[in-house]
Coordinates of C-alpha atoms in Angstrom, one line a residue:
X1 CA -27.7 -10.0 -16.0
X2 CA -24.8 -7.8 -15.8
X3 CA -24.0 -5.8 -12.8
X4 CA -24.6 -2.0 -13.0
X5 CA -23.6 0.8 -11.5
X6 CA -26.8 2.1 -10.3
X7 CA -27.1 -1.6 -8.8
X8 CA -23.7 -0.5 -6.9
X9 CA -24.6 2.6 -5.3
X10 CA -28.0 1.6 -4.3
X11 CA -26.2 -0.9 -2.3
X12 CA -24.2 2.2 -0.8
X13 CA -27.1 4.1 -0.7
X14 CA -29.0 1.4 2.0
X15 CA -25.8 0.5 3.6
X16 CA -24.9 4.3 4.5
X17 CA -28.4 5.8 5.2
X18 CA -30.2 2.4 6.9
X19 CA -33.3 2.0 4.7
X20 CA -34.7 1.9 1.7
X21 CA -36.9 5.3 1.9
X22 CA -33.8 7.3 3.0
X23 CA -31.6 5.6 0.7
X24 CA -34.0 6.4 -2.3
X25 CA -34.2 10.1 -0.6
X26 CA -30.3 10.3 -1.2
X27 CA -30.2 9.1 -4.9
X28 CA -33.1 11.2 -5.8
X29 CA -35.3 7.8 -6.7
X30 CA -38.1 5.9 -5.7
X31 CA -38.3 3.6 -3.2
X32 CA -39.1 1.0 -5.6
X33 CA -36.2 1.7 -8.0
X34 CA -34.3 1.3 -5.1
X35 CA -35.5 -2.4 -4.4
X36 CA -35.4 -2.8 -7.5
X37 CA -31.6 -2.0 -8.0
X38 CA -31.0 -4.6 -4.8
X39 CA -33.0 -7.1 -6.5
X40 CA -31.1 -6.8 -9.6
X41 CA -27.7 -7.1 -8.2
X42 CA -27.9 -10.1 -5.7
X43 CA -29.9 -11.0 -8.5
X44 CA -26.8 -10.9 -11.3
X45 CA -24.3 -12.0 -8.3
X46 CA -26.3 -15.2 -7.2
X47 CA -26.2 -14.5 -3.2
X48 CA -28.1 -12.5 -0.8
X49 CA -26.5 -9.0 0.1
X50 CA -28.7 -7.4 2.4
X51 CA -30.9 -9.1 5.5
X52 CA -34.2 -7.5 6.1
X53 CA -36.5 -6.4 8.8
X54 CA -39.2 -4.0 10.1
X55 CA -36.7 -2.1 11.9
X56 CA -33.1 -2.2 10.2
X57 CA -31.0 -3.2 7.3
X58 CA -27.8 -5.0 8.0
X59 CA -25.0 -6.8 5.4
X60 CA -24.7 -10.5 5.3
X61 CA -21.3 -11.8 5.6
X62 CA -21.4 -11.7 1.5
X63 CA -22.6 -8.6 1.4
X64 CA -19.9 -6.9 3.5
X65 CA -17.6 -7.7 0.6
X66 CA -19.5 -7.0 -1.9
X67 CA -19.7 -3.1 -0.1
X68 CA -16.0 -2.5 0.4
X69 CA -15.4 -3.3 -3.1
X70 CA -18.6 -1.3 -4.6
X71 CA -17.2 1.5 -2.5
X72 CA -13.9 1.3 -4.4
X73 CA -15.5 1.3 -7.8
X74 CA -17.6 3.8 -7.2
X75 CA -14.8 5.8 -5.7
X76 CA -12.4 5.1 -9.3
X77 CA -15.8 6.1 -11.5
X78 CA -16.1 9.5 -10.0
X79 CA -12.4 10.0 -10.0
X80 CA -12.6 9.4 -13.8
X81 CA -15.4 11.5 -14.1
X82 CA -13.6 14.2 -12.5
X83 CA -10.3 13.9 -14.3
X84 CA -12.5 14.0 -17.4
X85 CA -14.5 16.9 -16.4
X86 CA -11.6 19.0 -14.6
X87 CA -8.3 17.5 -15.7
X88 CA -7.5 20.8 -17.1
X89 CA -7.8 22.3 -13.9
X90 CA -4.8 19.9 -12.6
X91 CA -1.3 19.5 -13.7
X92 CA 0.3 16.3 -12.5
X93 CA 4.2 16.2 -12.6
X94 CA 5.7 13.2 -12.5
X95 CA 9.3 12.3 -11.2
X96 CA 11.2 9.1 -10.3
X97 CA 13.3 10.5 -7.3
X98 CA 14.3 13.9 -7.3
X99 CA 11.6 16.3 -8.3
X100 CA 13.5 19.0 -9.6
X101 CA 15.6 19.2 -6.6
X102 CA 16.8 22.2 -5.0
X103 CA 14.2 24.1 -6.8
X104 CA 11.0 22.1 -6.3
X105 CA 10.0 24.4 -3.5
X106 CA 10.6 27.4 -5.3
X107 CA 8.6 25.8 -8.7
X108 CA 5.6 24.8 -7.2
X109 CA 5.4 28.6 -4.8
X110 CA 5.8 30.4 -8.2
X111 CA 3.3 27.9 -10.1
X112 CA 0.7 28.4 -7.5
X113 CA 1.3 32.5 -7.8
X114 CA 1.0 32.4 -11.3
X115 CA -1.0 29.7 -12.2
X116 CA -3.8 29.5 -9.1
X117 CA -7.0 28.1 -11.8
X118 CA -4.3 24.8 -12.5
X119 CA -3.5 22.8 -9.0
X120 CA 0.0 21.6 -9.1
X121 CA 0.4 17.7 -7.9
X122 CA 4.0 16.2 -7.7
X123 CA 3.5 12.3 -8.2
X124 CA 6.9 9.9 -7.7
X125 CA 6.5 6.9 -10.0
X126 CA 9.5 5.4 -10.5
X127 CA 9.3 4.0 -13.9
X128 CA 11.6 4.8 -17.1
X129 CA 9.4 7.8 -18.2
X130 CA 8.5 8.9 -14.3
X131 CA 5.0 7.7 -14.6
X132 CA 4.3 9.5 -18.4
X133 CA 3.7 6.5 -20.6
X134 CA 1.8 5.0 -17.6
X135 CA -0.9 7.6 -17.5
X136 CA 0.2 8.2 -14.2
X137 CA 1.2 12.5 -14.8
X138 CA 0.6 14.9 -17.5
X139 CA 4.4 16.1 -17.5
X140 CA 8.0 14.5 -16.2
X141 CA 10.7 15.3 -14.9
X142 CA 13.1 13.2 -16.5
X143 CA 17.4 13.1 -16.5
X144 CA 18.1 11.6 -19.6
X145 CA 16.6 10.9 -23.1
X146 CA 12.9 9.5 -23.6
X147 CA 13.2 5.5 -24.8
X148 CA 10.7 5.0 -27.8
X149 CA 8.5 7.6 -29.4
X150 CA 5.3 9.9 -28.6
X151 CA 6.8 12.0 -26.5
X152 CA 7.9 16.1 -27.0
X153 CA 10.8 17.1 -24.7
X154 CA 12.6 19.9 -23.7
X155 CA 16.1 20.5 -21.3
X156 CA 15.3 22.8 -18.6
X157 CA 18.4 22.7 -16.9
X158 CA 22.0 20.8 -15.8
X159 CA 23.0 19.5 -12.5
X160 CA 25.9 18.1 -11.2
X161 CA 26.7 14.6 -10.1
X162 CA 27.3 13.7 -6.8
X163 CA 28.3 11.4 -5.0
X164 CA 26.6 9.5 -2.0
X165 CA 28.6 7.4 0.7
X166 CA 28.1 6.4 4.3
X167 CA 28.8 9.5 6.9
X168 CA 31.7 7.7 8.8
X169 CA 33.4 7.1 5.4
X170 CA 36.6 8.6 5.0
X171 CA 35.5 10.5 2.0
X172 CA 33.1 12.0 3.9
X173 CA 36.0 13.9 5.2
X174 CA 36.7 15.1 1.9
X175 CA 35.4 18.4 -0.5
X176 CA 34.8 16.3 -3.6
X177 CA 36.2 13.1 -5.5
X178 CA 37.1 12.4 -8.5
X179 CA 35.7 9.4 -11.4
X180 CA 38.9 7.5 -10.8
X181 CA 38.6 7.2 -7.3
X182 CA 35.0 6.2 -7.3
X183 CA 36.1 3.3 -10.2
X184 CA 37.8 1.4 -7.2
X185 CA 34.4 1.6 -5.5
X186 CA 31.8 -0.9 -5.6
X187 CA 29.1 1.4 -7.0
X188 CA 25.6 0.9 -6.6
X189 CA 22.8 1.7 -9.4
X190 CA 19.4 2.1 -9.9
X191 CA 19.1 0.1 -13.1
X192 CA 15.5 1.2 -14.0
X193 CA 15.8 4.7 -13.4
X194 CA 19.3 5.7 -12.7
X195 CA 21.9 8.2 -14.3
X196 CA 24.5 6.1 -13.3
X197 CA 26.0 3.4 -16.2
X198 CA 29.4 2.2 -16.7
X199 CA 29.9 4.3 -19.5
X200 CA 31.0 6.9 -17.7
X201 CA 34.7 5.4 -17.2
X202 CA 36.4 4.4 -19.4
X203 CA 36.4 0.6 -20.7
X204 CA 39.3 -0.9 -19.1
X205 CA 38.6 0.8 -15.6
X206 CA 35.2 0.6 -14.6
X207 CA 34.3 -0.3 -11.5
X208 CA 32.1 -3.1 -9.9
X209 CA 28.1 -2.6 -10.2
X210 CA 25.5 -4.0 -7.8
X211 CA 21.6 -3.4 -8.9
X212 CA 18.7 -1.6 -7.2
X213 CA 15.3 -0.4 -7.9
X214 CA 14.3 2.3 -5.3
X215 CA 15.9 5.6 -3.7
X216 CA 14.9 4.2 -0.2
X217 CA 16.7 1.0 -0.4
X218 CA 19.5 2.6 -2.4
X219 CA 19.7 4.9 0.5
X220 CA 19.8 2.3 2.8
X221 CA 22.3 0.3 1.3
X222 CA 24.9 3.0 1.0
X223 CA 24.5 4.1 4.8
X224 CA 26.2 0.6 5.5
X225 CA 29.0 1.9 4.0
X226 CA 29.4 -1.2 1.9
X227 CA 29.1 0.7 -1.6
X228 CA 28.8 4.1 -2.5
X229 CA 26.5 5.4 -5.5
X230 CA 26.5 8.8 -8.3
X231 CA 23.6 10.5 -8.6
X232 CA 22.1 13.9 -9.7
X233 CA 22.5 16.8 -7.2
X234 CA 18.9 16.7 -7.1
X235 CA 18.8 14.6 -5.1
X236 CA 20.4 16.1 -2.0
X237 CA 17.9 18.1 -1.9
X238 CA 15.0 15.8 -2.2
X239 CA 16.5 12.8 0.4
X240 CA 18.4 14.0 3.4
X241 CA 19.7 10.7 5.7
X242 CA 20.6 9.7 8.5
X243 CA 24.2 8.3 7.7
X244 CA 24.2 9.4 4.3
X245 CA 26.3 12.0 3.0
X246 CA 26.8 13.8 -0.7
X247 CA 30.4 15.2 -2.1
X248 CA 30.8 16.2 -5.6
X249 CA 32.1 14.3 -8.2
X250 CA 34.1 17.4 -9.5
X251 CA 35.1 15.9 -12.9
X252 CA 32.4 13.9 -14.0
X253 CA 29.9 15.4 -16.9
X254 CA 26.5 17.5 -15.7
X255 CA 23.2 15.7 -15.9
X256 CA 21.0 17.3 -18.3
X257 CA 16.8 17.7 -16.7
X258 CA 14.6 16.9 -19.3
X259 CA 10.6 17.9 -19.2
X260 CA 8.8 15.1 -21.5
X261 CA 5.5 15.6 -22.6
X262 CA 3.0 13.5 -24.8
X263 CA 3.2 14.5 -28.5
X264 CA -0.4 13.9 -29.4
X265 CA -2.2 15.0 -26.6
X266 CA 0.0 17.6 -24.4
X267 CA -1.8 19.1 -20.9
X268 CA -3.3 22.3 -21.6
X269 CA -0.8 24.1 -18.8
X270 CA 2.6 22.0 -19.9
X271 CA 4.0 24.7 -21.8
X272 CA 3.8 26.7 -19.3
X273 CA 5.1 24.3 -16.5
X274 CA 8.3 23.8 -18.6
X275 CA 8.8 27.4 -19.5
X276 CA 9.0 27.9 -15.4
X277 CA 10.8 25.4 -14.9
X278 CA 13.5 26.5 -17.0
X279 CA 13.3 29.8 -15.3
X280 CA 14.1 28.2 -12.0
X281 CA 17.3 26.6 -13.4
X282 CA 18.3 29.7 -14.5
X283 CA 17.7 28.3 -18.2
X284 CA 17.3 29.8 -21.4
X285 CA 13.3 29.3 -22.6
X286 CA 13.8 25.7 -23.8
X287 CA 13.3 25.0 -27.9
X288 CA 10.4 22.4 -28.5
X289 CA 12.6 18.7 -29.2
X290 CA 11.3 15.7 -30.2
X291 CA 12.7 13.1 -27.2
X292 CA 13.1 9.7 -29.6
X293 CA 15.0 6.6 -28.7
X294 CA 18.0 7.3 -26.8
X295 CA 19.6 6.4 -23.9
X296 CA 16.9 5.4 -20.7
X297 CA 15.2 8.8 -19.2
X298 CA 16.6 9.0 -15.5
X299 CA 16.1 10.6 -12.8
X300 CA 18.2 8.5 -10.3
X301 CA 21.3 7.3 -8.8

């Protein structure tokens, strides 16, 4: 016999109300469907769930896992039923670090203003396509080219790169740096999602690499003052540190923004979300691009 849902919120039902008559009061069944449900689950998982009396209903020792992880189903089937039901009614942007920086504030005040049926959710996945292949958001907020196909795109704005060193560093003294300068650096990159390759010096003077996979720990890392890293201005608004500090890298190349939906099936509200967005970078209303295989979208150091 396979297990049911019914069979999983009965459960719930007994568990949260104490006995069978309330619990069939709270489903809007009988009391016999309810036993019935029991009967069929520790029935289908081979184990009492449930110990009996005249006066009360307590879990066995089985049973008390069996509950926490019925709750969690339960709780995942009425989010899906939800998302189904009102996903229209919820715009999820995803991003891998920076949001879109300076501006996110300013986006999601005027998104709410304008747009106050469609609640506005920023989610951080930090994943090549900021959680969009994933089926984690409904729009990114990407830095660079989509990798692979299904996906619409659209620039929304530039920003510069910057660069992020250890406060007691005697850059950190300094107004900006140059490319050059930074070469001679050990440089530290967020492989997965960064903006940062050695493509941007030239061959023959590039300088050392080391690998990371998270803003925090990339953060982190360059406090120590042991490596600096490049990153997208966005970010200095999006992750002030302790021991961290941000000078521009006055003649490296702007990092384009990049809002990616999904060709097939695009959010009701996207449109819209990238038309603001480009109005809060001070961007011309974007043309609709396809974003094919290029170089990895970013959104990173």
């Amino acid at each position: 016999m396979d297990v049911e849902l019914r069979h999983l919120r009965c459960l719930v039902a007994i568990s949260d109300t104490g006995t069978f008559t309330d619990a069939a009061l709270s489903l809007g069944v009988s009391q016999a469907a309810v036993s019935r449900g029991l009967a069929a689950l520790e029935h289908a998982l081979g184990t009492r769930l449930l110990y009996r009396t005249s006066r009360e209903v307590t879990p066995t020792a089985a049973g008390r896992r069996v509950l926490a992880r019925a709750r969690a189903v339960l709780a995942e089937v009425d989010d899906l039923v939800r998302e189904a039901a009102e996903g229209h009614r919820r715009l999820r942007l995803g991003h891998a670090w920076s949001a879109v920086g300076r501006h996110t504030r300013r986006f999601q005040r005027l998104w709410a203003e304008r747009h106050p049926d469609v609640e506005l959710h920023l989610v951080r996945t930090n994943t090549p396509t900021a959680g969009l292949a994933e089926g984690a958001c409904d729009l990114a907020v990407v830095r660079a080219s989509a990798e692979g196909r299904g996906f619409d795109g659209a620039v929304v704005g530039h920003e510069r790169r910057v660069c992020a060193l250890a406060s007691d560093d005697p850059w950190a003294r300094r107004r900006s740096v140059r490319l050059a300068e930074v070469a001679e650096r050990r440089v530290l990159v967020d492989r997965r999602t960064g903006t940062t390759t050695a493509d941007l010096w030239p061959a023959d003077r590039r300088p050392a690499l080391e690998y990371t996979q998270d803003i925090d720990d990339w953060l982190a890392e360059i406090a120590t003052g042991r490596c600096v890293g490049i990153t997208a201005e966005g970010t200095v608004a999006q992750y002030r540190r302790d021991g961290v500090v941000f000078r521009p890298v006055r003649d490296a190349p702007s990092i384009p923004v990049r809002a990616l939906w999904r060709r097939s099936d695009p959010h009701p509200a996207a449109l819209a979300a990238v038309a603001l967005l480009s109005e809060v970078y001070g961007q011309a209303p974007p043309r609709r691009s396809v974003a094919g295989p290029g170089p990895r979208p970013t959104a990173s150091g």
